[in-house]
Amino acid sequence: VKHNCYLRSPAKTMSACLEPTSINSNETPLNGNGRHSHSELTIQERANKLFQDAEILAPMVRASSTQLRSLALSYGCDLVYSEEIVDRSIITTERVYNEELQTIDYRKKMESFSAKQQRRMKAKNEPVPTILRIAPSIERNKLIYQMGTGEASLALPSALMVHNDVDGIDINMGCPKKFSVSGGMGAALLQDLPRACNIISTLRKNLHVPVSCKIRLIKDTKTTVDFVTALVKAGANAVAIHGREVGDESQMPAKLDRLVDVVQTLKSSSAIDVPIIINGDLYTRNDMVNIRKRSGADAVMLARPALYNTSI
């Protein structure tokens, strides 16, 4: 239940969330297979419609699967993110419509594996991995694809692979893990504003869906505000900010007072006319309501709290 506020519909089981269902004939699938069609709204208007007043399931590696996204949506979540998928990983897939599940699957191409790996997979009868699975009948108008990338030249072909099947593309600029930072992705972009802005501007110039990004707090309020302002100037349609800095352990409380200060400063600026999303340690309905009141944020995003209690 929604604590002391309002109720959401009872959730389906995870398996039920992916049972084959018919796509509503009134919601015209794209190319016959569930691809999204886009209205006459501008890209920023579509972003505002997606993000403003939204309660969002955050991107979580090995967690934000189709099943969890579907479960969250069944409890009334407004918007869900895929887990972070590295640019090179999606580029080596092929798009397949799964008739049985009525999902859109992005499966690794067999030729992307070495000859030795192919022999082993054939000997063990292993299927090719599915990198991304989208359930259009459930996720239509509610799915943001998060990408791990460090270069515009890789970000663009990766985004072009999926942009017709999702409602927005998000760039991960906050992951502090070694594999991400060493590849120039995630939190490495917080130290390279020109490269971060180039990725955003390149995607905005070539895509017909909103482009957003998710960052962390930087060393102080001014630095964080300046970074977000530059991203918006480059074309970002929305920005999510996590209330920890690089180096902060997840067991440490989020720096919510600092986060509130950053968001208040952004929302008072005439240079910021895009949704600002707040993320970090929002475990109850009261947490979510209070942080929005304090900060003026347009939306809230939940990660671990949604794993502990998806019905929140």
Tab-separated table of C-alpha atoms in Angstrom:
chain	number	residue	atom	x	y	z
A	1	VAL	CA	0.000	0.000	0.000
A	2	LYS	CA	0.972	3.620	-0.365
A	3	HIS	CA	1.796	4.605	3.200
A	4	ASN	CA	-0.751	7.105	4.577
A	5	CYS	CA	-1.467	8.525	1.132
A	6	TYR	CA	-3.325	6.484	-1.440
A	7	LEU	CA	-3.523	2.935	-2.700
A	8	ARG	CA	-2.206	1.416	-5.864
A	9	SER	CA	-3.687	-1.572	-7.639
A	10	PRO	CA	-2.614	-4.994	-6.365
A	11	ALA	CA	0.388	-6.297	-8.255
A	12	LYS	CA	0.388	-9.232	-10.577
A	13	THR	CA	2.960	-11.908	-9.967
A	14	MET	CA	6.175	-11.502	-11.953
A	15	SER	CA	5.278	-14.430	-14.203
A	16	ALA	CA	1.819	-12.997	-14.836
A	17	CYS	CA	3.353	-9.692	-15.866
A	18	LEU	CA	4.889	-11.376	-18.893
A	19	GLU	CA	2.088	-13.699	-19.894
A	20	PRO	CA	1.247	-13.316	-23.594
A	21	THR	CA	-1.396	-10.613	-23.992
A	22	SER	CA	-2.939	-8.851	-26.926
A	23	ILE	CA	-1.758	-5.359	-27.740
A	24	ASN	CA	-4.705	-2.985	-27.686
A	25	SER	CA	-5.808	-2.504	-31.281
A	26	ASN	CA	-6.554	1.150	-30.501
A	27	GLU	CA	-2.880	1.695	-29.678
A	28	THR	CA	-1.307	1.300	-33.076
A	29	PRO	CA	1.910	-0.730	-32.768
A	30	LEU	CA	4.865	0.571	-34.706
A	31	ASN	CA	5.706	-1.447	-37.802
A	32	GLY	CA	3.238	-4.067	-36.592
A	33	ASN	CA	5.520	-5.142	-33.758
A	34	GLY	CA	4.842	-2.651	-31.003
A	35	ARG	CA	7.178	0.149	-31.999
A	36	HIS	CA	6.169	3.512	-30.580
A	37	SER	CA	4.565	6.223	-32.664
A	38	HIS	CA	5.149	9.814	-31.592
A	39	SER	CA	2.631	12.630	-31.348
A	40	GLU	CA	2.897	16.167	-32.621
A	41	LEU	CA	4.265	17.340	-29.268
A	42	THR	CA	7.768	18.762	-29.277
A	43	ILE	CA	10.481	16.601	-27.767
A	44	GLN	CA	10.600	18.784	-24.653
A	45	GLU	CA	6.826	18.633	-24.292
A	46	ARG	CA	7.023	14.846	-24.466
A	47	ALA	CA	9.782	14.878	-21.844
A	48	ASN	CA	7.675	17.066	-19.575
A	49	LYS	CA	4.758	14.689	-19.960
A	50	LEU	CA	6.976	11.723	-19.082
A	51	PHE	CA	8.892	13.162	-16.132
A	52	GLN	CA	6.826	15.828	-14.415
A	53	ASP	CA	5.099	14.581	-11.234
A	54	ALA	CA	6.424	11.097	-11.938
A	55	GLU	CA	7.384	8.319	-9.551
A	56	ILE	CA	10.159	6.474	-11.336
A	57	LEU	CA	11.879	3.095	-11.068
A	58	ALA	CA	15.624	3.756	-11.287
A	59	PRO	CA	18.051	1.932	-13.569
A	60	MET	CA	19.701	-0.889	-11.602
A	61	VAL	CA	22.237	-3.310	-13.058
A	62	ARG	CA	20.998	-6.915	-12.841
A	63	ALA	CA	17.737	-5.698	-11.311
A	64	SER	CA	15.778	-3.464	-13.698
A	65	SER	CA	14.658	-6.403	-15.818
A	66	THR	CA	11.390	-6.660	-17.711
A	67	GLN	CA	9.906	-8.515	-14.751
A	68	LEU	CA	10.732	-5.854	-12.154
A	69	ARG	CA	9.728	-3.033	-14.475
A	70	SER	CA	6.397	-4.735	-15.165
A	71	LEU	CA	5.825	-5.388	-11.478
A	72	ALA	CA	6.529	-1.754	-10.613
A	73	LEU	CA	4.158	-0.551	-13.318
A	74	SER	CA	1.436	-2.870	-12.020
A	75	TYR	CA	1.715	-1.062	-8.675
A	76	GLY	CA	1.289	2.304	-10.350
A	77	CYS	CA	4.852	3.388	-11.081
A	78	ASP	CA	4.733	6.142	-13.708
A	79	LEU	CA	8.006	5.550	-15.534
A	80	VAL	CA	10.624	2.786	-15.580
A	81	TYR	CA	14.253	2.673	-16.701
A	82	SER	CA	16.051	-0.287	-18.177
A	83	GLU	CA	19.225	-1.357	-16.470
A	84	GLU	CA	22.332	0.331	-17.866
A	85	ILE	CA	23.337	-1.305	-21.136
A	86	VAL	CA	26.773	-0.496	-22.536
A	87	ASP	CA	26.753	0.977	-26.044
A	88	ARG	CA	28.881	-1.739	-27.655
A	89	SER	CA	26.682	-4.446	-26.143
A	90	ILE	CA	23.453	-3.361	-27.823
A	91	ILE	CA	25.167	-2.635	-31.145
A	92	THR	CA	25.989	-6.346	-31.517
A	93	THR	CA	22.349	-7.449	-31.170
A	94	GLU	CA	19.485	-8.034	-33.551
A	95	ARG	CA	15.899	-6.977	-32.924
A	96	VAL	CA	13.507	-9.930	-32.757
A	97	TYR	CA	9.763	-9.901	-32.134
A	98	ASN	CA	8.980	-12.668	-29.625
A	99	GLU	CA	5.616	-14.055	-30.730
A	100	GLU	CA	5.183	-16.199	-27.623
A	101	LEU	CA	5.671	-13.394	-25.087
A	102	GLN	CA	4.707	-10.577	-27.438
A	103	THR	CA	7.901	-8.802	-26.461
A	104	ILE	CA	10.617	-7.097	-28.440
A	105	ASP	CA	13.911	-8.848	-27.757
A	106	TYR	CA	17.376	-7.561	-28.553
A	107	ARG	CA	19.453	-10.734	-28.861
A	108	LYS	CA	23.181	-11.068	-29.318
A	109	LYS	CA	24.131	-12.028	-32.838
A	110	MET	CA	25.831	-15.409	-32.975
A	111	GLU	CA	28.617	-13.950	-35.095
A	112	SER	CA	29.480	-11.559	-32.259
A	113	PHE	CA	30.922	-14.530	-30.348
A	114	SER	CA	34.314	-16.095	-31.045
A	115	ALA	CA	34.459	-19.381	-32.938
A	116	LYS	CA	35.324	-21.165	-29.685
A	117	GLN	CA	32.355	-19.638	-27.876
A	118	GLN	CA	30.048	-20.546	-30.744
A	119	ARG	CA	31.192	-24.186	-30.637
A	120	ARG	CA	30.647	-24.338	-26.880
A	121	MET	CA	27.194	-22.780	-27.136
A	122	LYS	CA	26.163	-25.215	-29.868
A	123	ALA	CA	27.524	-28.194	-27.927
A	124	LYS	CA	25.571	-27.185	-24.815
A	125	ASN	CA	22.569	-26.006	-26.810
A	126	GLU	CA	22.831	-22.587	-25.145
A	127	PRO	CA	20.561	-19.878	-26.524
A	128	VAL	CA	22.040	-16.541	-27.513
A	129	PRO	CA	21.670	-14.031	-24.661
A	130	THR	CA	18.822	-11.519	-24.710
A	131	ILE	CA	20.370	-8.143	-23.795
A	132	LEU	CA	17.105	-6.194	-23.640
A	133	ARG	CA	13.487	-7.328	-23.537
A	134	ILE	CA	10.646	-4.830	-23.905
A	135	ALA	CA	6.975	-5.583	-23.238
A	136	PRO	CA	5.109	-3.022	-25.391
A	137	SER	CA	1.657	-3.887	-24.042
A	138	ILE	CA	2.889	-3.056	-20.523
A	139	GLU	CA	5.660	-0.498	-21.048
A	140	ARG	CA	4.221	1.644	-23.827
A	141	ASN	CA	4.840	5.339	-23.092
A	142	LYS	CA	6.616	4.437	-19.840
A	143	LEU	CA	10.090	3.121	-20.721
A	144	ILE	CA	13.433	4.928	-20.675
A	145	TYR	CA	16.479	3.124	-22.053
A	146	GLN	CA	19.631	3.808	-20.052
A	147	MET	CA	22.932	3.633	-21.851
A	148	GLY	CA	26.470	3.362	-20.604
A	149	THR	CA	28.689	5.267	-23.004
A	150	GLY	CA	31.746	7.471	-23.064
A	151	GLU	CA	31.789	8.601	-26.681
A	152	ALA	CA	29.212	10.248	-28.907
A	153	SER	CA	30.409	8.115	-31.824
A	154	LEU	CA	29.295	4.978	-29.969
A	155	ALA	CA	26.304	6.487	-28.194
A	156	LEU	CA	24.541	7.439	-31.410
A	157	PRO	CA	24.506	4.042	-33.189
A	158	SER	CA	23.546	2.414	-29.900
A	159	ALA	CA	20.620	4.791	-29.401
A	160	LEU	CA	19.522	4.420	-33.010
A	161	MET	CA	19.220	0.676	-32.445
A	162	VAL	CA	16.468	1.089	-29.863
A	163	HIS	CA	15.003	4.597	-30.061
A	164	ASN	CA	11.872	3.490	-31.919
A	165	ASP	CA	11.020	0.997	-29.159
A	166	VAL	CA	11.457	3.266	-26.128
A	167	ASP	CA	10.205	6.628	-24.914
A	168	GLY	CA	13.542	8.189	-24.105
A	169	ILE	CA	17.297	7.647	-23.971
A	170	ASP	CA	19.165	8.268	-20.720
A	171	ILE	CA	22.928	8.556	-20.329
A	172	ASN	CA	24.481	7.132	-17.171
A	173	MET	CA	26.818	9.782	-15.783
A	174	GLY	CA	26.922	8.540	-12.206
A	175	CYS	CA	28.094	4.929	-11.990
A	176	PRO	CA	31.315	4.882	-9.928
A	177	LYS	CA	32.206	1.245	-10.618
A	178	LYS	CA	35.664	0.545	-12.022
A	179	PHE	CA	34.449	-1.161	-15.217
A	180	SER	CA	32.381	1.906	-16.051
A	181	VAL	CA	34.844	4.646	-15.093
A	182	SER	CA	37.827	2.894	-16.702
A	183	GLY	CA	35.914	2.859	-19.974
A	184	GLY	CA	35.272	6.591	-19.756
A	185	MET	CA	31.614	5.995	-18.897
A	186	GLY	CA	29.442	6.681	-15.865
A	187	ALA	CA	31.008	8.942	-13.245
A	188	ALA	CA	34.040	9.538	-15.494
A	189	LEU	CA	31.814	11.935	-17.438
A	190	LEU	CA	31.424	14.084	-14.314
A	191	GLN	CA	35.090	14.968	-14.777
A	192	ASP	CA	34.787	15.683	-18.499
A	193	LEU	CA	32.008	18.161	-19.167
A	194	PRO	CA	32.820	18.759	-22.877
A	195	ARG	CA	32.579	15.022	-23.606
A	196	ALA	CA	29.354	14.710	-21.589
A	197	CYS	CA	27.804	17.628	-23.447
A	198	ASN	CA	28.940	16.287	-26.810
A	199	ILE	CA	27.119	13.012	-26.156
A	200	ILE	CA	23.922	14.842	-25.215
A	201	SER	CA	24.018	17.264	-28.147
A	202	THR	CA	24.804	14.503	-30.664
A	203	LEU	CA	21.848	12.421	-29.527
A	204	ARG	CA	19.489	15.399	-29.471
A	205	LYS	CA	20.415	16.315	-33.040
A	206	ASN	CA	19.725	12.813	-34.343
A	207	LEU	CA	16.885	11.312	-32.272
A	208	HIS	CA	13.155	11.974	-32.106
A	209	VAL	CA	12.816	10.952	-28.437
A	210	PRO	CA	13.803	12.850	-25.277
A	211	VAL	CA	17.397	12.568	-24.085
A	212	SER	CA	18.105	12.686	-20.354
A	213	CYS	CA	20.950	11.872	-18.002
A	214	LYS	CA	21.478	10.677	-14.447
A	215	ILE	CA	24.326	12.181	-12.435
A	216	ARG	CA	25.624	12.329	-8.854
A	217	LEU	CA	26.345	15.236	-6.612
A	218	ILE	CA	29.717	16.763	-7.408
A	219	LYS	CA	32.017	18.412	-4.877
A	220	ASP	CA	29.829	21.423	-4.044
A	221	THR	CA	26.531	23.037	-4.952
A	222	LYS	CA	27.944	25.467	-7.519
A	223	THR	CA	29.903	22.793	-9.376
A	224	THR	CA	26.869	20.524	-9.523
A	225	VAL	CA	24.554	23.325	-10.636
A	226	ASP	CA	27.016	24.471	-13.306
A	227	PHE	CA	27.346	20.901	-14.604
A	228	VAL	CA	23.580	20.421	-14.864
A	229	THR	CA	23.137	23.830	-16.470
A	230	ALA	CA	25.689	22.929	-19.151
A	231	LEU	CA	23.925	19.621	-19.842
A	232	VAL	CA	20.604	21.402	-20.271
A	233	LYS	CA	22.226	23.941	-22.590
A	234	ALA	CA	23.604	21.008	-24.615
A	235	GLY	CA	20.065	19.708	-25.016
A	236	ALA	CA	19.240	17.440	-22.063
A	237	ASN	CA	15.455	17.184	-21.707
A	238	ALA	CA	15.587	16.053	-18.054
A	239	VAL	CA	18.243	15.436	-15.403
A	240	ALA	CA	18.145	13.030	-12.460
A	241	ILE	CA	20.479	13.711	-9.541
A	242	HIS	CA	21.536	11.074	-7.013
A	243	GLY	CA	22.246	12.329	-3.518
A	244	ARG	CA	25.708	10.823	-3.111
A	245	GLU	CA	29.107	11.757	-4.471
A	246	VAL	CA	31.578	9.425	-6.143
A	247	GLY	CA	33.316	7.581	-3.311
A	248	ASP	CA	30.313	7.593	-0.983
A	249	GLU	CA	29.402	4.073	0.068
A	250	SER	CA	25.819	3.022	-0.518
A	251	GLN	CA	25.535	2.247	3.202
A	252	MET	CA	26.148	5.920	3.972
A	253	PRO	CA	23.025	8.103	4.152
A	254	ALA	CA	22.358	10.142	1.032
A	255	LYS	CA	23.296	13.814	1.340
A	256	LEU	CA	19.721	14.975	1.051
A	257	ASP	CA	20.293	18.465	2.479
A	258	ARG	CA	22.924	19.126	-0.180
A	259	LEU	CA	20.671	17.613	-2.826
A	260	VAL	CA	17.791	19.863	-1.786
A	261	ASP	CA	20.089	22.896	-2.014
A	262	VAL	CA	21.191	21.909	-5.530
A	263	VAL	CA	17.651	21.329	-6.769
A	264	GLN	CA	16.335	24.554	-5.221
A	265	THR	CA	19.115	26.489	-6.939
A	266	LEU	CA	18.397	24.834	-10.276
A	267	LYS	CA	14.644	25.381	-10.065
A	268	SER	CA	15.154	29.066	-9.289
A	269	SER	CA	17.326	29.535	-12.378
A	270	SER	CA	15.850	30.879	-15.600
A	271	ALA	CA	18.341	28.665	-17.476
A	272	ILE	CA	16.649	25.479	-16.256
A	273	ASP	CA	13.325	24.722	-17.918
A	274	VAL	CA	13.470	20.917	-17.873
A	275	PRO	CA	12.323	18.382	-15.249
A	276	ILE	CA	14.746	17.769	-12.387
A	277	ILE	CA	14.438	14.345	-10.745
A	278	ILE	CA	15.616	13.588	-7.221
A	279	ASN	CA	17.045	10.200	-6.183
A	280	GLY	CA	18.454	8.699	-2.988
A	281	ASP	CA	17.173	7.025	0.198
A	282	LEU	CA	13.449	7.618	-0.352
A	283	TYR	CA	12.068	4.621	1.519
A	284	THR	CA	8.519	5.736	2.366
A	285	ARG	CA	5.690	7.700	0.833
A	286	ASN	CA	6.372	10.487	3.308
A	287	ASP	CA	10.023	10.590	2.205
A	288	MET	CA	8.929	11.051	-1.392
A	289	VAL	CA	6.348	13.731	-0.653
A	290	ASN	CA	8.569	15.674	1.753
A	291	ILE	CA	11.642	15.758	-0.489
A	292	ARG	CA	9.587	17.199	-3.340
A	293	LYS	CA	8.101	19.836	-1.069
A	294	ARG	CA	11.510	20.798	0.290
A	295	SER	CA	13.356	20.848	-3.002
A	296	GLY	CA	10.800	21.723	-5.649
A	297	ALA	CA	11.906	18.686	-7.673
A	298	ASP	CA	9.637	17.637	-10.532
A	299	ALA	CA	9.839	13.913	-9.831
A	300	VAL	CA	11.302	11.235	-7.578
A	301	MET	CA	13.287	8.143	-8.519
A	302	LEU	CA	13.615	4.985	-6.422
A	303	ALA	CA	16.243	2.247	-6.618
A	304	ARG	CA	16.857	0.069	-3.537
A	305	PRO	CA	13.613	1.133	-1.834
A	306	ALA	CA	11.732	-0.364	-4.794
A	307	LEU	CA	13.665	-3.619	-4.420
A	308	TYR	CA	12.728	-3.810	-0.737
A	309	ASN	CA	9.085	-2.948	-1.374
A	310	THR	CA	7.995	-2.556	-4.982
A	311	SER	CA	4.492	-1.579	-3.894
A	312	ILE	CA	5.769	1.754	-2.559
